[in-house]
CSV table of C-alpha atoms in Angstrom, one decimal:
chain,number,residue,atom,x,y,z
A,223,UNK,CA,-62.5,97.6,25.7
A,224,UNK,CA,-65.1,97.1,23.0
A,225,UNK,CA,-66.2,94.4,20.6
A,226,UNK,CA,-64.2,94.0,17.4
A,227,UNK,CA,-67.4,94.3,15.3
A,228,UNK,CA,-68.2,97.6,16.9
A,229,UNK,CA,-64.7,98.9,16.4
A,230,UNK,CA,-65.0,97.9,12.7
A,231,UNK,CA,-68.2,100.0,12.6
A,232,UNK,CA,-66.5,103.0,14.1
A,233,UNK,CA,-63.5,102.8,11.8
A,234,UNK,CA,-65.1,101.8,8.5
A,235,UNK,CA,-68.8,102.7,8.5
A,236,UNK,CA,-69.7,105.5,10.8
A,237,UNK,CA,-67.9,108.4,9.1
A,238,UNK,CA,-67.7,109.7,5.6
A,239,UNK,CA,-64.3,110.7,4.1
A,240,UNK,CA,-65.3,114.3,5.0
A,241,UNK,CA,-65.2,113.3,8.7
A,242,UNK,CA,-68.9,113.8,9.2
A,243,UNK,CA,-71.2,110.9,10.3
A,244,UNK,CA,-72.5,108.7,7.5
A,245,UNK,CA,-76.3,108.9,7.3
A,246,UNK,CA,-76.8,105.2,6.5
A,247,UNK,CA,-74.6,104.2,9.5
A,248,UNK,CA,-76.7,106.5,11.7
A,249,UNK,CA,-79.9,105.0,10.5
A,250,UNK,CA,-78.7,101.4,11.0
A,251,UNK,CA,-77.7,102.2,14.6
A,252,UNK,CA,-81.0,103.9,15.3
A,253,UNK,CA,-79.3,107.2,16.2
A,254,UNK,CA,-81.6,110.1,16.9
A,255,UNK,CA,-79.2,112.6,18.5
A,256,UNK,CA,-75.7,113.8,17.5
A,257,UNK,CA,-73.2,116.0,19.3
A,258,UNK,CA,-71.2,118.3,16.9
A,259,UNK,CA,-69.9,121.8,16.9
A,260,UNK,CA,-71.9,122.8,13.8
A,261,UNK,CA,-75.4,122.0,12.5
A,262,UNK,CA,-76.0,119.4,9.8
A,263,UNK,CA,-78.6,119.3,7.1
A,264,UNK,CA,-81.7,117.3,8.1
A,265,UNK,CA,-81.2,118.1,11.9
A,266,UNK,CA,-82.7,120.4,14.4
A,267,UNK,CA,-80.7,122.0,17.3
A,268,UNK,CA,-82.1,120.4,20.5
A,269,UNK,CA,-79.6,122.0,22.8
A,270,UNK,CA,-76.6,124.3,22.6
A,271,UNK,CA,-73.8,124.4,25.2
A,272,UNK,CA,-72.6,128.1,25.5
A,273,UNK,CA,-69.3,127.1,27.2
A,274,UNK,CA,-67.9,124.6,24.8
A,275,UNK,CA,-70.0,125.6,21.8
A,276,UNK,CA,-71.2,122.0,21.2
A,277,UNK,CA,-74.6,121.3,19.7
A,278,UNK,CA,-77.0,118.5,20.4
A,279,UNK,CA,-78.7,117.8,17.0
A,280,UNK,CA,-81.9,115.8,16.6
A,281,UNK,CA,-82.2,114.0,13.3
A,282,UNK,CA,-85.5,114.9,11.7
A,283,UNK,CA,-86.0,111.6,10.0
A,284,UNK,CA,-84.3,109.1,12.5
A,285,UNK,CA,-85.1,105.5,11.5
A,286,UNK,CA,-86.8,103.2,14.0
A,287,UNK,CA,-84.6,100.7,15.9
A,288,UNK,CA,-86.2,97.8,14.0
A,289,UNK,CA,-87.6,97.4,10.5
A,290,UNK,CA,-88.8,94.6,8.2
A,291,UNK,CA,-86.7,94.4,5.1
A,292,UNK,CA,-87.4,92.6,1.8
A,293,UNK,CA,-84.5,93.7,-0.4
A,294,UNK,CA,-81.7,91.5,1.0
A,295,UNK,CA,-78.3,91.0,-0.5
A,296,UNK,CA,-75.8,88.4,0.7
A,297,UNK,CA,-72.2,89.7,1.0
A,298,UNK,CA,-69.1,88.8,3.0
A,299,UNK,CA,-68.5,90.8,6.1
A,300,UNK,CA,-65.7,93.4,6.0
A,301,UNK,CA,-64.9,95.7,3.1
A,302,UNK,CA,-67.7,94.4,0.7
A,303,UNK,CA,-70.3,95.2,3.4
A,304,UNK,CA,-68.6,98.5,4.3
A,305,UNK,CA,-68.7,99.7,0.7
A,306,UNK,CA,-72.3,98.6,0.2
A,307,UNK,CA,-73.5,100.3,3.4
A,308,UNK,CA,-71.6,103.6,2.6
A,309,UNK,CA,-73.0,103.7,-0.9
A,310,UNK,CA,-75.6,106.5,-1.6
A,311,UNK,CA,-77.8,103.9,-3.3
A,312,UNK,CA,-78.1,101.9,-0.1
A,313,UNK,CA,-81.4,102.7,1.8
A,314,UNK,CA,-81.5,101.3,5.4
A,315,UNK,CA,-85.3,101.5,5.3
A,316,UNK,CA,-85.4,99.2,2.2
A,317,UNK,CA,-82.1,97.3,2.0
A,318,UNK,CA,-80.1,95.0,4.1
A,319,UNK,CA,-76.8,93.2,3.7
A,320,UNK,CA,-76.9,89.7,5.1
A,321,UNK,CA,-73.5,88.4,6.1
A,322,UNK,CA,-74.6,84.7,6.3
A,323,UNK,CA,-75.8,82.3,3.7
A,324,UNK,CA,-79.5,81.4,4.1
A,325,UNK,CA,-81.8,79.5,1.7
A,326,UNK,CA,-84.7,81.9,2.0
A,327,UNK,CA,-86.4,84.1,-0.6
A,328,UNK,CA,-87.4,87.5,0.6
A,329,UNK,CA,-90.2,89.7,-0.8
A,330,UNK,CA,-89.5,93.4,-1.3
A,331,UNK,CA,-91.8,95.9,0.5
A,332,UNK,CA,-93.9,98.1,-1.7
A,333,UNK,CA,-96.9,100.4,-1.3
A,334,UNK,CA,-99.3,97.4,-1.2
A,335,UNK,CA,-97.3,95.4,1.3
A,336,UNK,CA,-98.1,94.7,4.9
A,337,UNK,CA,-94.8,95.0,6.9
A,338,UNK,CA,-95.2,96.5,10.3
A,339,UNK,CA,-93.0,96.0,13.4
A,340,UNK,CA,-93.2,97.5,16.9
A,341,UNK,CA,-90.8,97.1,19.9
A,342,UNK,CA,-93.2,95.8,22.6
A,343,UNK,CA,-90.6,95.1,25.4
A,344,UNK,CA,-87.0,96.1,25.8
A,345,UNK,CA,-84.6,94.9,28.6
A,346,UNK,CA,-81.0,93.7,28.9
A,347,UNK,CA,-82.0,90.1,28.9
A,348,UNK,CA,-85.2,90.0,26.7
A,349,UNK,CA,-86.6,92.0,23.8
A,350,UNK,CA,-90.0,91.4,22.2
A,351,UNK,CA,-91.3,92.7,18.9
A,352,UNK,CA,-94.8,92.4,17.5
A,353,UNK,CA,-94.8,92.0,13.8
A,354,UNK,CA,-97.2,91.8,10.9
A,355,UNK,CA,-96.1,90.8,7.5
A,356,UNK,CA,-97.7,89.4,4.4
A,357,UNK,CA,-94.6,87.7,3.1
A,358,UNK,CA,-91.2,86.4,4.3
A,359,UNK,CA,-89.0,89.3,5.3
A,360,UNK,CA,-85.9,90.0,7.4
A,361,UNK,CA,-86.4,91.8,10.8
A,362,UNK,CA,-83.3,94.0,11.1
A,363,UNK,CA,-82.6,95.5,14.5
A,364,UNK,CA,-80.1,98.1,15.8
A,365,UNK,CA,-78.9,95.6,18.4
A,366,UNK,CA,-75.2,94.5,18.2
A,367,UNK,CA,-74.7,91.0,16.8
A,368,UNK,CA,-73.3,88.9,19.7
A,369,UNK,CA,-73.9,85.1,19.3
A,370,UNK,CA,-72.9,83.7,22.7
A,371,UNK,CA,-76.0,83.3,24.9
A,372,UNK,CA,-78.6,85.0,22.7
A,373,UNK,CA,-81.5,83.0,21.3
A,374,UNK,CA,-84.5,84.0,19.2
A,375,UNK,CA,-88.0,82.7,18.6
A,376,UNK,CA,-90.7,83.5,16.1
A,377,UNK,CA,-94.1,82.7,17.5
A,378,UNK,CA,-92.5,80.4,20.0
A,379,UNK,CA,-90.4,78.5,17.4
A,380,UNK,CA,-86.6,78.8,17.8
A,381,UNK,CA,-84.8,80.4,14.9
A,382,UNK,CA,-81.3,81.7,14.1
A,383,UNK,CA,-80.1,85.2,14.9
A,384,UNK,CA,-78.3,86.4,11.7
A,385,UNK,CA,-75.5,88.8,11.2
A,386,UNK,CA,-76.8,91.8,9.2
A,387,UNK,CA,-75.0,94.9,7.9
A,388,UNK,CA,-71.7,93.7,9.5
A,389,UNK,CA,-72.6,94.8,13.1
A,390,UNK,CA,-76.3,94.1,13.7
A,391,UNK,CA,-78.9,91.3,14.3
A,392,UNK,CA,-81.5,90.0,12.0
A,393,UNK,CA,-84.2,87.3,12.1
A,394,UNK,CA,-86.1,85.7,9.2
A,395,UNK,CA,-89.8,86.4,9.7
A,396,UNK,CA,-92.3,84.3,7.7
A,397,UNK,CA,-95.6,85.6,6.5
A,398,UNK,CA,-98.3,85.7,9.2
A,399,UNK,CA,-95.8,85.8,12.1
A,400,UNK,CA,-97.0,87.9,15.1
A,401,UNK,CA,-94.1,87.9,17.6
A,402,UNK,CA,-90.3,87.8,17.7
A,403,UNK,CA,-88.5,87.4,21.0
A,404,UNK,CA,-84.7,87.6,21.7
A,405,UNK,CA,-83.5,86.3,25.1
A,406,UNK,CA,-80.0,86.4,26.7
A,407,UNK,CA,-79.6,83.1,28.6
A,408,UNK,CA,-76.0,81.8,28.4
A,409,UNK,CA,-75.1,78.4,29.9
A,410,UNK,CA,-72.5,80.1,32.1
A,411,UNK,CA,-75.3,82.2,33.7
A,412,UNK,CA,-77.4,79.2,34.3
A,413,UNK,CA,-74.5,77.2,35.8
A,414,UNK,CA,-73.7,80.3,37.9
A,415,UNK,CA,-77.2,80.4,39.3
A,416,UNK,CA,-77.2,76.7,40.2
A,417,UNK,CA,-73.8,77.1,41.9
A,418,UNK,CA,-75.1,80.1,43.8
A,419,UNK,CA,-78.2,78.3,44.9
A,420,UNK,CA,-76.3,75.2,46.0
A,421,UNK,CA,-73.7,77.3,47.9
A,422,UNK,CA,-76.4,79.2,49.6
A,423,UNK,CA,-78.3,76.1,50.7
A,424,UNK,CA,-75.0,74.6,52.0
A,425,UNK,CA,-74.2,77.8,53.9
A,426,UNK,CA,-77.7,78.0,55.4
A,427,UNK,CA,-77.5,74.3,56.2
A,428,UNK,CA,-74.2,74.7,58.1
A,429,UNK,CA,-75.6,77.7,60.0
A,430,UNK,CA,-78.8,75.9,61.0
A,431,UNK,CA,-76.9,72.7,61.9
A,432,UNK,CA,-74.4,74.7,63.9
A,433,UNK,CA,-77.1,76.5,65.9
A,434,UNK,CA,-78.9,73.2,66.6
A,435,UNK,CA,-75.7,71.7,67.8
A,436,UNK,CA,-74.9,74.6,70.1
A,437,UNK,CA,-78.5,74.5,71.4
A,438,UNK,CA,-78.2,70.8,72.3
A,439,UNK,CA,-74.8,71.3,74.0
A,440,UNK,CA,-76.2,74.3,76.1
A,441,UNK,CA,-79.2,72.2,77.1
A,442,UNK,CA,-77.0,69.3,78.1
A,443,UNK,CA,-74.7,71.6,80.1
A,444,UNK,CA,-77.7,73.1,82.1
A,445,UNK,CA,-79.3,69.7,83.0
A,446,UNK,CA,-78.7,68.7,86.7
A,447,UNK,CA,-76.5,65.7,87.2
A,448,UNK,CA,-78.1,62.5,88.5
A,449,UNK,CA,-77.0,61.7,92.1
A,450,UNK,CA,-76.8,57.9,92.9
Protein backbone atom coordinates (compact mmCIF):
# COMPACT_ATOMS: atom_id res chain seq x y z
CA UNK A 1 0.00 0.00 0.00
CA UNK A 2 1.31 3.45 -0.87
CA UNK A 3 0.03 7.00 -1.16
CA UNK A 4 -1.68 7.88 -4.45
CA UNK A 5 0.58 10.92 -4.85
CA UNK A 6 3.66 8.72 -4.52
CA UNK A 7 2.31 6.25 -7.05
CA UNK A 8 1.74 9.18 -9.42
CA UNK A 9 5.37 10.15 -8.93
CA UNK A 10 6.56 6.61 -9.75
CA UNK A 11 4.39 6.29 -12.83
CA UNK A 12 4.66 9.77 -14.33
CA UNK A 13 7.76 11.56 -13.05
CA UNK A 14 10.50 9.21 -11.89
CA UNK A 15 11.44 7.65 -15.25
CA UNK A 16 12.20 9.02 -18.70
CA UNK A 17 10.73 7.33 -21.81
CA UNK A 18 14.09 5.52 -22.07
CA UNK A 19 13.34 3.75 -18.79
CA UNK A 20 16.17 5.47 -16.93
CA UNK A 21 15.55 7.67 -13.87
CA UNK A 22 14.71 11.30 -14.62
CA UNK A 23 17.38 13.61 -13.19
CA UNK A 24 14.86 16.24 -12.10
CA UNK A 25 12.77 13.68 -10.23
CA UNK A 26 15.87 12.36 -8.49
CA UNK A 27 16.82 15.90 -7.45
CA UNK A 28 13.35 16.67 -6.12
CA UNK A 29 13.35 13.52 -3.99
CA UNK A 30 16.85 14.20 -2.66
CA UNK A 31 18.14 10.90 -4.07
CA UNK A 32 21.86 10.35 -3.62
CA UNK A 33 22.19 6.63 -4.47
CA UNK A 34 20.74 4.56 -7.32
CA UNK A 35 20.84 0.79 -7.88
CA UNK A 36 21.21 -0.14 -11.57
CA UNK A 37 22.97 -2.83 -13.62
CA UNK A 38 24.96 -0.22 -15.60
CA UNK A 39 26.67 3.09 -14.77
CA UNK A 40 25.11 6.43 -15.59
CA UNK A 41 26.73 9.73 -16.55
CA UNK A 42 27.22 11.96 -13.52
CA UNK A 43 27.51 9.05 -11.08
CA UNK A 44 30.31 7.20 -9.32
CA UNK A 45 30.24 3.47 -8.56
CA UNK A 46 30.05 3.20 -4.77
CA UNK A 47 29.57 -0.59 -4.68
CA UNK A 48 29.34 -3.51 -7.09
CA UNK A 49 27.65 -6.82 -6.31
CA UNK A 50 29.59 -9.56 -8.10
CA UNK A 51 26.74 -12.07 -7.82
CA UNK A 52 23.83 -10.18 -9.40
CA UNK A 53 25.96 -7.59 -11.23
CA UNK A 54 24.06 -4.67 -9.70
CA UNK A 55 25.81 -1.36 -9.08
CA UNK A 56 25.20 1.15 -6.31
CA UNK A 57 25.77 4.51 -8.00
CA UNK A 58 26.37 7.71 -6.08
CA UNK A 59 25.17 10.86 -7.82
CA UNK A 60 28.00 13.36 -7.96
CA UNK A 61 25.78 16.44 -7.72
CA UNK A 62 22.90 15.23 -5.57
CA UNK A 63 20.67 18.10 -4.52
CA UNK A 64 20.10 18.84 -0.81
CA UNK A 65 16.82 17.67 0.71
CA UNK A 66 15.63 21.27 1.09
CA UNK A 67 16.21 24.47 -0.88
CA UNK A 68 14.88 28.04 -1.05
CA UNK A 69 13.27 28.76 -4.43
CA UNK A 70 12.33 32.09 -5.96
CA UNK A 71 11.24 31.08 -9.46
CA UNK A 72 7.78 29.70 -8.70
CA UNK A 73 5.10 28.76 -11.25
CA UNK A 74 1.53 27.89 -10.26
CA UNK A 75 0.12 24.89 -12.15
CA UNK A 76 -2.59 22.31 -11.61
CA UNK A 77 -1.40 18.96 -10.22
CA UNK A 78 -1.34 16.05 -12.62
CA UNK A 79 -0.16 16.14 -16.23
CA UNK A 80 0.65 19.89 -16.35
CA UNK A 81 3.01 19.43 -13.41
CA UNK A 82 4.39 16.13 -14.72
CA UNK A 83 5.30 17.75 -18.03
CA UNK A 84 6.87 20.80 -16.39
CA UNK A 85 9.03 18.72 -14.04
CA UNK A 86 10.17 16.36 -16.82
CA UNK A 87 11.14 19.27 -19.07
CA UNK A 88 14.91 19.75 -19.59
CA UNK A 89 14.39 23.47 -18.92
CA UNK A 90 13.20 22.75 -15.37
CA UNK A 91 15.95 23.22 -12.77
CA UNK A 92 15.02 21.83 -9.30
CA UNK A 93 17.65 24.08 -7.70
CA UNK A 94 15.99 27.18 -9.17
CA UNK A 95 12.39 26.31 -10.14
CA UNK A 96 9.32 25.01 -8.33
CA UNK A 97 5.79 24.16 -9.42
CA UNK A 98 3.25 25.29 -6.84
CA UNK A 99 0.04 23.25 -7.00
CA UNK A 100 -2.00 25.70 -4.90
CA UNK A 101 -3.04 29.29 -5.39
CA UNK A 102 -1.28 31.74 -3.07
CA UNK A 103 -1.24 35.54 -3.15
CA UNK A 104 2.51 35.85 -2.69
CA UNK A 105 5.24 37.39 -4.83
CA UNK A 106 8.47 35.43 -4.80
CA UNK A 107 11.92 36.81 -5.59
CA UNK A 108 14.27 34.81 -7.79
CA UNK A 109 17.64 33.80 -6.38
CA UNK A 110 20.70 35.25 -8.13
CA UNK A 111 24.40 35.64 -7.37
CA UNK A 112 23.74 38.58 -5.04
CA UNK A 113 20.94 36.92 -3.08
CA UNK A 114 20.98 35.58 0.45
CA UNK A 115 19.11 32.27 0.40
CA UNK A 116 20.47 29.62 2.74
CA UNK A 117 18.72 26.71 4.43
CA UNK A 118 20.02 23.94 6.68
CA UNK A 119 18.21 20.96 8.15
CA UNK A 120 18.87 21.34 11.89
CA UNK A 121 16.71 18.51 13.28
CA UNK A 122 15.02 15.56 11.62
CA UNK A 123 12.63 13.07 13.21
CA UNK A 124 9.41 11.25 12.36
CA UNK A 125 7.30 13.80 14.25
CA UNK A 126 9.31 17.03 13.96
CA UNK A 127 11.65 18.66 11.45
CA UNK A 128 13.48 21.95 11.97
CA UNK A 129 15.23 24.08 9.36
CA UNK A 130 17.35 27.15 9.97
CA UNK A 131 16.89 29.64 7.13
CA UNK A 132 18.33 32.92 5.98
CA UNK A 133 16.76 34.87 3.13
CA UNK A 134 16.74 38.49 2.02
CA UNK A 135 13.39 38.18 0.21
CA UNK A 136 10.23 36.10 0.21
CA UNK A 137 10.94 32.64 -1.14
CA UNK A 138 9.49 29.13 -1.11
CA UNK A 139 11.14 26.48 1.06
CA UNK A 140 10.85 23.27 -0.97
CA UNK A 141 11.58 20.01 0.84
CA UNK A 142 11.84 16.41 -0.31
CA UNK A 143 9.19 15.41 2.24
CA UNK A 144 6.01 13.85 0.87
CA UNK A 145 2.95 16.12 0.99
CA UNK A 146 0.50 14.64 3.50
CA UNK A 147 -1.89 17.23 5.02
CA UNK A 148 -3.57 15.29 7.88
CA UNK A 149 -1.84 16.00 11.17
CA UNK A 150 1.08 18.10 9.87
CA UNK A 151 1.49 21.75 10.87
CA UNK A 152 4.20 24.29 10.09
CA UNK A 153 5.49 27.45 11.77
CA UNK A 154 7.88 30.14 10.60
CA UNK A 155 9.59 31.82 13.57
CA UNK A 156 6.75 30.56 15.77
CA UNK A 157 3.90 31.79 13.54
CA UNK A 158 1.70 29.08 12.05
CA UNK A 159 1.66 28.91 8.26
CA UNK A 160 0.31 26.63 5.54
CA UNK A 161 2.12 23.59 4.18
CA UNK A 162 1.76 23.85 0.42
CA UNK A 163 1.78 21.15 -2.23
CA UNK A 164 4.80 21.59 -4.50
CA UNK A 165 5.97 19.65 -7.57
CA UNK A 166 2.92 17.37 -7.22
CA UNK A 167 4.37 15.22 -4.42
CA UNK A 168 6.35 17.41 -2.06
CA UNK A 169 5.94 20.05 0.66
CA UNK A 170 6.66 23.74 0.57
CA UNK A 171 6.38 26.68 2.98
CA UNK A 172 6.42 30.39 2.20
CA UNK A 173 9.39 31.98 3.97
CA UNK A 174 9.41 35.79 4.30
CA UNK A 175 12.54 37.91 4.30
CA UNK A 176 14.42 37.81 7.58
CA UNK A 177 12.95 34.48 8.75
CA UNK A 178 15.26 32.30 10.82
CA UNK A 179 13.49 29.03 11.57
CA UNK A 180 10.90 26.74 9.96
CA UNK A 181 9.38 23.87 11.94
CA UNK A 182 7.09 21.08 10.75
CA UNK A 183 5.36 18.92 13.36
CA UNK A 184 3.15 15.86 13.11
CA UNK A 185 0.50 16.07 15.82
CA UNK A 186 -2.87 14.74 14.55
CA UNK A 187 -5.96 15.05 16.72
CA UNK A 188 -6.40 11.28 16.61
CA UNK A 189 -2.99 10.89 18.25
CA UNK A 190 -3.85 13.41 20.98
CA UNK A 191 -7.19 11.71 21.65
CA UNK A 192 -5.45 8.35 21.74
CA UNK A 193 -2.98 9.61 24.34
CA UNK A 194 -5.78 10.97 26.54
CA UNK A 195 -7.72 7.72 26.27
CA UNK A 196 -4.58 5.74 27.13
CA UNK A 197 -3.86 7.93 30.18
CA UNK A 198 -7.44 7.70 31.43
CA UNK A 199 -7.55 3.93 30.88
CA UNK A 200 -4.22 3.53 32.70
CA UNK A 201 -5.40 5.64 35.65
CA UNK A 202 -8.61 3.63 35.88
CA UNK A 203 -6.71 0.34 35.70
CA UNK A 204 -4.25 1.40 38.41
CA UNK A 205 -7.16 2.73 40.47
CA UNK A 206 -8.97 -0.62 40.29
CA UNK A 207 -5.77 -2.48 41.20
CA UNK A 208 -5.02 -0.18 44.14
CA UNK A 209 -8.61 -0.22 45.34
CA UNK A 210 -8.81 -4.01 45.06
CA UNK A 211 -5.62 -4.45 47.08
CA UNK A 212 -6.88 -2.11 49.77
CA UNK A 213 -10.18 -4.01 49.96
CA UNK A 214 -8.40 -7.36 50.22
CA UNK A 215 -6.10 -6.00 52.93
CA UNK A 216 -9.06 -4.76 55.00
CA UNK A 217 -10.85 -8.10 54.65
CA UNK A 218 -7.71 -9.99 55.70
CA UNK A 219 -7.27 -7.70 58.70
CA UNK A 220 -10.90 -8.19 59.74
CA UNK A 221 -10.60 -11.98 59.40
CA UNK A 222 -7.52 -12.07 61.67
CA UNK A 223 -8.98 -9.94 64.48
CA UNK A 224 -10.10 -11.98 67.58
CA UNK A 225 -13.84 -12.14 68.24
CA UNK A 226 -15.16 -10.23 71.26
CA UNK A 227 -16.40 -12.61 73.98
CA UNK A 228 -19.33 -11.27 76.05
